Coordinates of C-alpha atoms in Angstrom, one line a residue:
M1 CA -3.0 9.6 43.9
N2 CA -1.9 11.0 46.3
L3 CA -4.7 9.9 49.5
S4 CA -3.9 13.6 50.9
T5 CA -4.6 15.7 47.9
L6 CA -7.8 12.7 47.2
R7 CA -9.1 13.9 50.5
K8 CA -8.6 18.1 50.0
F9 CA -10.1 17.1 46.3
A10 CA -13.5 15.5 48.5
N11 CA -13.8 18.6 50.8
F12 CA -13.8 21.2 48.2
L13 CA -16.5 19.0 45.7
S14 CA -19.0 19.2 49.7
Q15 CA -20.0 22.4 49.6
T16 CA -22.9 24.1 50.3
P17 CA -24.5 25.4 48.5
P18 CA -24.1 21.8 46.3
L19 CA -22.0 22.4 43.3
K20 CA -23.4 20.7 39.9
L21 CA -21.8 17.9 38.2
R22 CA -23.0 19.3 34.2
S23 CA -21.1 16.2 32.4
I24 CA -18.9 13.4 33.0
Y25 CA -17.1 11.5 29.4
R26 CA -14.6 9.8 28.0
I27 CA -12.1 11.6 26.2
A28 CA -9.8 9.0 26.1
D29 CA -10.0 4.7 27.4
N30 CA -9.7 5.6 30.9
L31 CA -9.9 9.6 30.9
F32 CA -12.7 10.7 32.2
K33 CA -13.8 14.5 31.5
L34 CA -16.2 16.5 34.7
D35 CA -17.7 19.5 34.3
I36 CA -18.2 20.9 37.7
N37 CA -20.4 24.3 37.9
G38 CA -18.0 25.1 35.4
D39 CA -14.8 24.1 36.6
L40 CA -13.4 21.1 34.3
F41 CA -10.9 18.3 36.0
F42 CA -9.7 15.0 34.4
M43 CA -10.2 11.7 35.8
D44 CA -7.6 9.3 34.9
L45 CA -8.1 6.1 36.0
S46 CA -5.5 4.1 33.7
K47 CA -4.6 0.8 36.0
G48 CA -0.9 1.6 38.3
K49 CA -1.0 5.3 37.2
S50 CA -4.8 6.3 38.3
T51 CA -4.5 10.0 39.7
I52 CA -6.8 13.8 38.9
F53 CA -6.1 16.7 37.5
T54 CA -6.7 20.1 36.0
T55 CA -4.9 21.5 32.8
H56 CA -5.3 24.6 30.7
E57 CA -4.8 22.7 27.8
N58 CA -7.8 22.2 25.8
L59 CA -7.9 18.1 25.9
I60 CA -10.3 16.5 23.1
A61 CA -11.8 13.1 22.3
S62 CA -10.3 11.9 19.3
K63 CA -13.7 9.6 18.8
N64 CA -17.1 9.6 20.5
Y65 CA -17.4 6.7 23.4
Q66 CA -20.9 5.6 22.9
A67 CA -20.5 2.1 25.0
P68 CA -22.9 1.2 28.2
F69 CA -21.1 2.6 30.4
D70 CA -20.6 5.9 29.1
T71 CA -24.7 5.7 28.4
S72 CA -24.8 4.8 32.4
L73 CA -23.2 7.6 33.1
Q74 CA -24.9 9.9 31.3
K75 CA -28.2 8.9 32.1
Y76 CA -27.2 9.1 35.9
C77 CA -24.6 11.9 36.1
F78 CA -25.2 14.5 33.8
N79 CA -26.3 17.8 35.8
A80 CA -26.4 16.1 39.3
L81 CA -26.2 17.7 42.3
I82 CA -23.1 16.3 45.0
L83 CA -25.6 16.4 47.9
K84 CA -22.1 15.3 49.3
A85 CA -18.6 13.4 48.1
K86 CA -15.6 12.1 51.0
T87 CA -12.8 9.4 50.9
D88 CA -13.4 5.8 52.2
G89 CA -11.5 5.5 55.8
N90 CA -7.4 5.3 54.6
N91 CA -8.2 3.9 50.8
R92 CA -8.1 5.4 48.0
I93 CA -11.4 5.9 46.9
L94 CA -13.6 8.7 46.3
Q95 CA -17.6 9.1 46.4
L96 CA -19.5 11.6 45.1
F97 CA -23.6 11.2 46.6
L98 CA -25.6 12.7 43.7
Q99 CA -28.7 13.2 43.0
T100 CA -30.7 13.6 40.2
Q101 CA -34.4 15.0 39.1
N102 CA -36.5 14.6 36.2
S103 CA -40.1 14.7 35.2
Y104 CA -40.7 11.6 36.9
K105 CA -38.6 11.2 40.1
T106 CA -35.5 12.4 42.8
S107 CA -32.5 9.9 42.2
Q108 CA -29.7 9.7 44.7
I109 CA -26.6 7.7 43.8
I110 CA -22.9 7.1 44.0
L111 CA -20.4 7.6 41.7
Q112 CA -17.2 5.8 43.3
A113 CA -13.6 6.3 41.8
E114 CA -11.5 4.2 43.0
F115 CA -7.3 5.4 42.7
T116 CA -6.5 1.7 43.7
G117 CA -3.6 0.6 41.6
R118 CA -4.3 -2.8 39.6
N119 CA -8.2 -2.5 40.8
T120 CA -8.8 1.3 39.8
N121 CA -12.7 1.6 38.4
L122 CA -15.3 4.1 38.7
I123 CA -18.5 2.8 39.3
L124 CA -21.9 4.0 39.2
L125 CA -24.2 2.3 42.6
D126 CA -27.7 2.8 44.1
S127 CA -28.1 4.0 47.6
N128 CA -27.6 0.6 48.8
Q129 CA -24.9 -0.6 47.1
I130 CA -26.1 -1.9 44.6
V131 CA -24.0 -2.0 41.0
L132 CA -25.8 0.2 38.5
D133 CA -22.6 0.3 36.1
A134 CA -18.4 -0.2 35.8
L135 CA -16.1 1.3 33.5
R136 CA -14.4 -2.5 34.6
H137 CA -16.8 -5.8 35.3
I138 CA -15.3 -7.5 37.7
T139 CA -16.3 -11.4 38.3
K140 CA -15.8 -14.2 41.5
E141 CA -13.1 -16.1 39.6
Q142 CA -10.9 -12.8 38.5
S143 CA -11.3 -11.2 42.1
F144 CA -12.8 -11.7 45.7
R145 CA -14.8 -8.6 45.2
E146 CA -16.6 -8.6 42.4
V147 CA -18.3 -6.1 39.8
R148 CA -21.1 -6.9 37.9
I149 CA -24.4 -5.2 37.5
A150 CA -27.4 -5.7 39.4
K151 CA -24.6 -7.2 42.4
P152 CA -23.8 -5.6 45.4
L153 CA -20.8 -4.1 46.3
L154 CA -18.7 -5.3 48.6
A155 CA -16.5 -2.6 51.2
L156 CA -12.9 -2.4 50.1
P157 CA -10.7 -3.8 53.3
Q158 CA -9.3 -0.9 55.0
P159 CA -5.0 -0.8 54.6
T160 CA -3.4 -2.9 57.8
Q161 CA -1.5 -0.1 58.1
T162 CA -2.4 3.7 58.4
P163 CA -0.6 5.7 55.5
I164 CA 1.8 7.9 55.4
L165 CA 0.1 11.2 54.3
K166 CA 1.9 13.5 52.2
D167 CA 0.9 16.9 51.9
E168 CA 1.4 18.1 48.2
G169 CA 0.3 21.9 48.9
E170 CA -2.3 23.5 47.7
L171 CA -5.7 21.9 45.8
W172 CA -5.3 23.8 42.3
N173 CA -1.6 23.6 42.8
A174 CA -1.6 20.3 43.8
L175 CA -4.1 19.3 40.8
E176 CA -1.8 21.2 37.9
E177 CA 1.1 19.7 39.4
N178 CA -0.3 16.0 38.8
F179 CA -0.9 16.7 35.0
K180 CA 2.6 18.1 34.4
K181 CA 4.0 14.8 35.8
Q182 CA 1.2 12.7 34.4
K183 CA 1.5 14.5 31.0
T184 CA 5.7 14.3 30.5
K185 CA 5.6 10.6 32.0
E186 CA 3.9 9.4 29.5
L187 CA 3.4 11.9 27.0
Q188 CA 7.1 10.9 26.6
A189 CA 6.8 7.5 26.3
R190 CA 3.3 7.4 23.6
I191 CA 5.8 10.0 21.1
T192 CA 8.8 7.2 21.6
K193 CA 6.9 4.6 20.7
S194 CA 4.8 6.2 18.2
S195 CA 8.1 7.2 16.3
A196 CA 9.2 4.1 15.8
Q197 CA 6.3 2.9 14.9
I198 CA 6.1 5.5 12.1
M199 CA 10.0 5.4 11.5
Q200 CA 9.6 1.5 11.0
K201 CA 6.9 2.3 8.0
I202 CA 10.0 4.6 6.7
T203 CA 11.9 2.0 6.5
Q204 CA 10.0 -0.6 5.1
L205 CA 9.1 2.0 2.4
Q206 CA 12.7 3.4 1.9
K207 CA 13.8 -0.8 1.4
H208 CA 10.5 -0.8 -1.6
L209 CA 11.4 2.2 -3.0
E210 CA 15.5 0.9 -3.5
S211 CA 13.9 -2.8 -4.4
L212 CA 12.1 -1.2 -7.3
E213 CA 13.6 -2.5 -11.1
D214 CA 15.5 0.0 -13.2
K215 CA 13.1 0.8 -16.2
E216 CA 15.9 0.1 -18.3
A217 CA 16.9 -3.5 -17.1
L218 CA 12.9 -4.3 -18.0
E219 CA 12.5 -2.1 -21.2
S220 CA 15.6 -4.6 -22.1
N221 CA 14.2 -7.8 -21.1
A222 CA 11.5 -7.0 -22.7
Q223 CA 12.9 -6.2 -26.1
K224 CA 14.7 -9.5 -25.3
E225 CA 12.0 -11.6 -24.7
A226 CA 9.2 -9.9 -27.6
H227 CA 12.7 -11.3 -29.9
F228 CA 12.7 -15.1 -28.6
G229 CA 8.7 -15.0 -29.5
Q230 CA 9.2 -13.5 -32.9
L231 CA 12.2 -15.9 -33.4
I232 CA 10.2 -19.0 -32.6
L233 CA 7.4 -17.5 -34.6
Q234 CA 9.5 -17.0 -37.8
N235 CA 11.3 -20.8 -37.5
L236 CA 8.2 -22.2 -36.4
Y237 CA 7.0 -24.3 -39.2
L238 CA 10.6 -25.9 -39.5
Y239 CA 9.9 -27.3 -36.6
P240 CA 6.3 -29.2 -36.3
N241 CA 6.8 -31.4 -33.9
F242 CA 9.4 -30.5 -31.3
K243 CA 9.3 -31.7 -28.0
G244 CA 12.0 -30.5 -26.5
R245 CA 12.8 -27.6 -23.6
E246 CA 15.5 -25.6 -25.5
I247 CA 16.0 -24.2 -28.9
V248 CA 18.9 -22.8 -30.4
L249 CA 18.2 -20.3 -33.6
E250 CA 20.1 -18.1 -35.7
N251 CA 22.9 -18.8 -33.5
E252 CA 21.0 -17.7 -30.0
K253 CA 20.3 -20.4 -28.0
I254 CA 16.3 -20.1 -25.9
T255 CA 15.3 -22.0 -23.2
F256 CA 11.7 -22.2 -22.8
P257 CA 9.1 -20.6 -19.9
P258 CA 8.4 -23.5 -17.3
K259 CA 4.5 -25.4 -18.6
T260 CA 5.4 -24.7 -21.9
Y261 CA 3.6 -26.9 -24.1
C262 CA 4.7 -26.8 -27.6
L263 CA 6.8 -23.8 -29.5
S264 CA 3.4 -21.6 -30.4
H265 CA 2.8 -21.7 -27.0
C266 CA 6.7 -21.2 -26.2
A267 CA 6.2 -17.8 -28.5
Q268 CA 2.8 -16.9 -27.0
I269 CA 4.5 -16.7 -23.6
F270 CA 7.0 -14.8 -24.1
F271 CA 5.4 -12.3 -26.1
E272 CA 3.0 -12.0 -22.8
N273 CA 6.2 -11.3 -20.7
S274 CA 7.5 -9.1 -23.3
K275 CA 3.8 -6.7 -22.9
K276 CA 4.2 -7.7 -19.2
L277 CA 7.4 -6.0 -19.0
S278 CA 6.9 -3.3 -21.2
K279 CA 4.2 -1.9 -18.5
K280 CA 5.8 -2.0 -15.9
A281 CA 9.0 -0.4 -17.3
K282 CA 5.9 2.5 -18.2
N283 CA 4.4 2.4 -14.9
I284 CA 7.7 1.9 -12.8
H285 CA 7.5 5.7 -12.1
L286 CA 4.7 6.0 -10.9
Q287 CA 4.8 3.3 -8.2
S288 CA 8.4 4.9 -7.3
Q289 CA 6.6 9.1 -7.2
N290 CA 3.5 6.6 -5.3
L291 CA 6.2 5.4 -2.1
K292 CA 8.5 8.8 -2.6
E293 CA 4.8 10.8 -1.7
K294 CA 4.1 7.7 0.9
I295 CA 7.9 8.5 2.7
V296 CA 7.4 12.4 2.7
F297 CA 4.0 11.8 4.5
Y298 CA 4.9 10.0 7.2
E299 CA 8.0 12.4 7.6
N300 CA 5.8 15.3 8.3
L301 CA 3.9 12.6 10.2
L302 CA 6.8 12.2 12.3
K303 CA 7.7 15.4 13.0
M304 CA 4.4 16.1 13.9
I305 CA 4.7 14.0 16.5
Q306 CA 7.8 14.3 17.1
N307 CA 6.7 18.3 18.0
V308 CA 3.0 17.4 19.9
T309 CA 3.0 18.8 23.6
N310 CA -0.1 17.1 24.5
L311 CA -1.8 13.6 25.1
S312 CA -4.8 14.7 23.0
D313 CA -3.2 15.9 19.6
L314 CA -0.8 12.7 20.1
Q315 CA -3.9 10.5 19.9
I316 CA -5.8 12.2 17.1
L317 CA -2.3 11.7 15.5
D318 CA -1.8 8.2 16.4
S319 CA -5.8 7.5 14.8
N320 CA -4.3 7.4 10.7
A321 CA -2.9 4.2 12.0
Q322 CA -6.0 3.3 13.3
K323 CA -8.3 4.4 9.9
N324 CA -8.2 0.0 8.4
S325 CA -10.7 -0.7 11.8
N326 CA -13.3 1.2 10.2
A327 CA -15.5 -1.7 8.9
K328 CA -17.9 0.6 6.6
E329 CA -15.7 1.4 4.7
S330 CA -13.6 -0.4 1.7
K331 CA -9.9 -1.5 1.7
A332 CA -10.3 0.7 -2.3
Q333 CA -11.5 4.3 -0.2
L334 CA -9.2 3.5 2.6
K335 CA -6.5 4.1 -0.1
Q336 CA -7.6 6.8 -1.7
F337 CA -6.3 9.6 1.0
E338 CA -4.8 9.5 4.7
S339 CA -7.4 10.1 7.2
F340 CA -7.9 11.3 10.9
F341 CA -10.2 11.9 13.7
I342 CA -10.9 14.7 15.7
H343 CA -13.9 14.2 18.3
G344 CA -15.0 11.4 16.0
I345 CA -15.0 13.3 12.9
K346 CA -13.5 12.1 9.8
V347 CA -11.0 14.6 8.7
S348 CA -9.1 14.1 5.4
I349 CA -5.8 14.8 3.4
G350 CA -4.3 14.5 -0.3
K351 CA -1.0 13.4 -0.2
N352 CA -1.1 14.3 -3.5
E353 CA -3.1 16.1 -7.2
K354 CA -4.8 12.0 -8.1
E355 CA -5.4 11.8 -4.1
N356 CA -7.3 15.7 -4.2
I357 CA -9.1 14.7 -6.9
A358 CA -10.6 12.0 -5.2
L359 CA -10.8 14.0 -1.5
L360 CA -13.0 15.9 -4.1
K361 CA -15.2 13.5 -5.4
A362 CA -15.8 11.8 -2.0
A363 CA -16.8 15.0 -0.8
K364 CA -20.3 15.7 0.0
A365 CA -21.7 18.8 -0.4
E366 CA -22.2 20.1 3.6
D367 CA -18.4 19.1 3.9
I368 CA -16.4 21.6 5.0
W369 CA -13.4 21.5 2.7
L370 CA -10.5 24.3 4.1
H371 CA -6.7 25.0 2.2
I372 CA -4.3 27.1 2.7
R373 CA -4.5 30.5 0.5
G374 CA -1.9 31.2 -1.9
I375 CA 0.0 28.1 -2.3
P376 CA 0.4 24.8 -3.3
S377 CA -0.9 22.2 -0.9
S378 CA -3.0 19.7 0.0
H379 CA -7.2 19.5 -0.1
C380 CA -8.6 18.2 3.7
I381 CA -12.1 17.8 4.2
I382 CA -13.8 17.9 7.3
H383 CA -16.3 14.7 7.1
C384 CA -19.3 16.5 8.9
G385 CA -22.1 16.2 7.0
K386 CA -24.9 18.7 8.3
A387 CA -23.8 19.2 11.2
K388 CA -22.0 21.8 13.1
I389 CA -18.8 21.1 14.0
S390 CA -16.8 23.1 16.5
D391 CA -14.2 25.4 16.3
I392 CA -11.8 23.3 18.4
I393 CA -12.1 20.7 15.0
L394 CA -12.0 23.0 12.8
Q395 CA -8.7 24.4 14.5
K396 CA -7.0 20.8 14.2
A397 CA -7.9 20.0 11.0
A398 CA -6.1 23.5 9.9
Q399 CA -3.4 22.4 12.4
I400 CA -2.9 19.0 10.5
L401 CA -3.0 20.3 7.2
I402 CA -0.5 23.5 7.6
G403 CA 1.6 20.3 9.3
F404 CA 1.4 18.4 5.6
T405 CA 2.5 21.3 3.7
K406 CA 6.6 22.5 3.0
D407 CA 7.9 25.6 6.0
I408 CA 7.1 29.2 3.5
G409 CA 7.5 31.0 6.3
E410 CA 5.7 30.6 10.3
N411 CA 1.7 32.7 9.2
Y412 CA -0.8 30.8 7.6
A413 CA -4.4 31.5 6.0
I414 CA -6.7 28.4 5.7
D415 CA -9.9 29.4 3.9
F416 CA -12.1 26.8 4.4
T417 CA -16.2 27.0 2.9
K418 CA -18.6 24.0 2.5
R419 CA -17.5 22.1 -0.3
K420 CA -20.6 22.9 -2.2
F421 CA -19.5 26.0 -3.0
V422 CA -16.2 24.7 -3.9
K423 CA -15.6 24.2 -7.8
I424 CA -13.0 21.9 -10.0
T425 CA -11.7 23.7 -12.7
S426 CA -8.6 21.3 -14.4
G427 CA -7.4 18.6 -12.1
A428 CA -7.6 19.0 -8.5
N429 CA -7.5 23.2 -9.1
V430 CA -10.9 24.5 -7.9
V431 CA -12.2 27.9 -7.2
Y432 CA -14.5 28.5 -4.3
A433 CA -17.2 31.4 -3.2
K434 CA -18.4 31.7 0.7
E435 CA -15.3 31.2 1.9
Q436 CA -13.8 32.2 5.9
T437 CA -10.0 32.1 6.9
I438 CA -8.3 31.2 10.3
G439 CA -4.8 32.5 10.6
L440 CA -2.4 29.8 12.2
K441 CA 1.6 29.2 12.8
K442 CA 3.1 25.9 12.4
D443 CA 4.6 24.6 14.8

């Protein structure tokens, strides 16, 4: 973070009458969104690349952050007046002196954002410099300057040399440029990383597909095993006490499977193996189809990731890989369909008819159902229950839905309604009522 721009930002915040910090909350692990008198600012407090920026892009969270620090931000900062803002000398530290008022008392606290390389932090302090909470808690063992609740915060020593200030121009232009720089560098790095992970999955699935056994070979082996079992049964009476590991019957040499203890047991194993091979041959096309559908899914996901234009959308697409971490869902549920998370709301997509049926059955009456009008496509469910969802979540879900649809043009009409107004007629075919429609272009 440029010190000159940080000072300009502090001067902008120090207005009379005072500006109001309406809200501050996390939209990524180290990214905070501030609403100051209706103007939106973003603080990226990632170590080594911290900055403040503005953007016209609609950045939203893929999940709701509810850690103790997030609760503290809401308690101390929401709807607070910014009495004063200043930087800490030549340190890249911004201090916001806030005043909050409730029905009981008026409180004054300091919100301190430290853009100091590896020590980057966001700290809540009372008027006596006692730590109320912090993004990163630091012990004495980690640093001479501990950051712990109810402990005083030592001032950061000033630089031994006066920094050379680089004027980045008008404040708003500088903050917008900060976003462009951050976006270009970080977005490309994240796209490269996510693409590599998806390509690895595609490669593994393709290898698995190529390694599937041939249906005709399986059927041939099943017939062979059944033939051996039948030969043994037909000649069993001739060898009542046979103890060997192989036998010749009707000019055919038969080697016994491991762990057989008599001829009748050997015949039983051959018949069991024949049934298993026959079943495997019968279902091999289903396994092949399942793998091909997964490959198509990840190819479409890869295409969307490579075409993404902001980190917020990338985080939503990446959330598909994190869904297995949800301990509330069983492994069986997770395998039924694919899911993403948009601002903490789960959005699920069916890859085929089986998954579409499972998704329709799993959805609750008040959940939102989406489908592209007039063409065969996946079903989509926004698992929101009775909670009201924003237009942003609805649009992002619709964009994901058309992203997994075969290209038939640029413009798509997406119908949506509550799940209780959707009736299954046969398979995954449905009729629905009380729908609304949104139009989108495929990127």
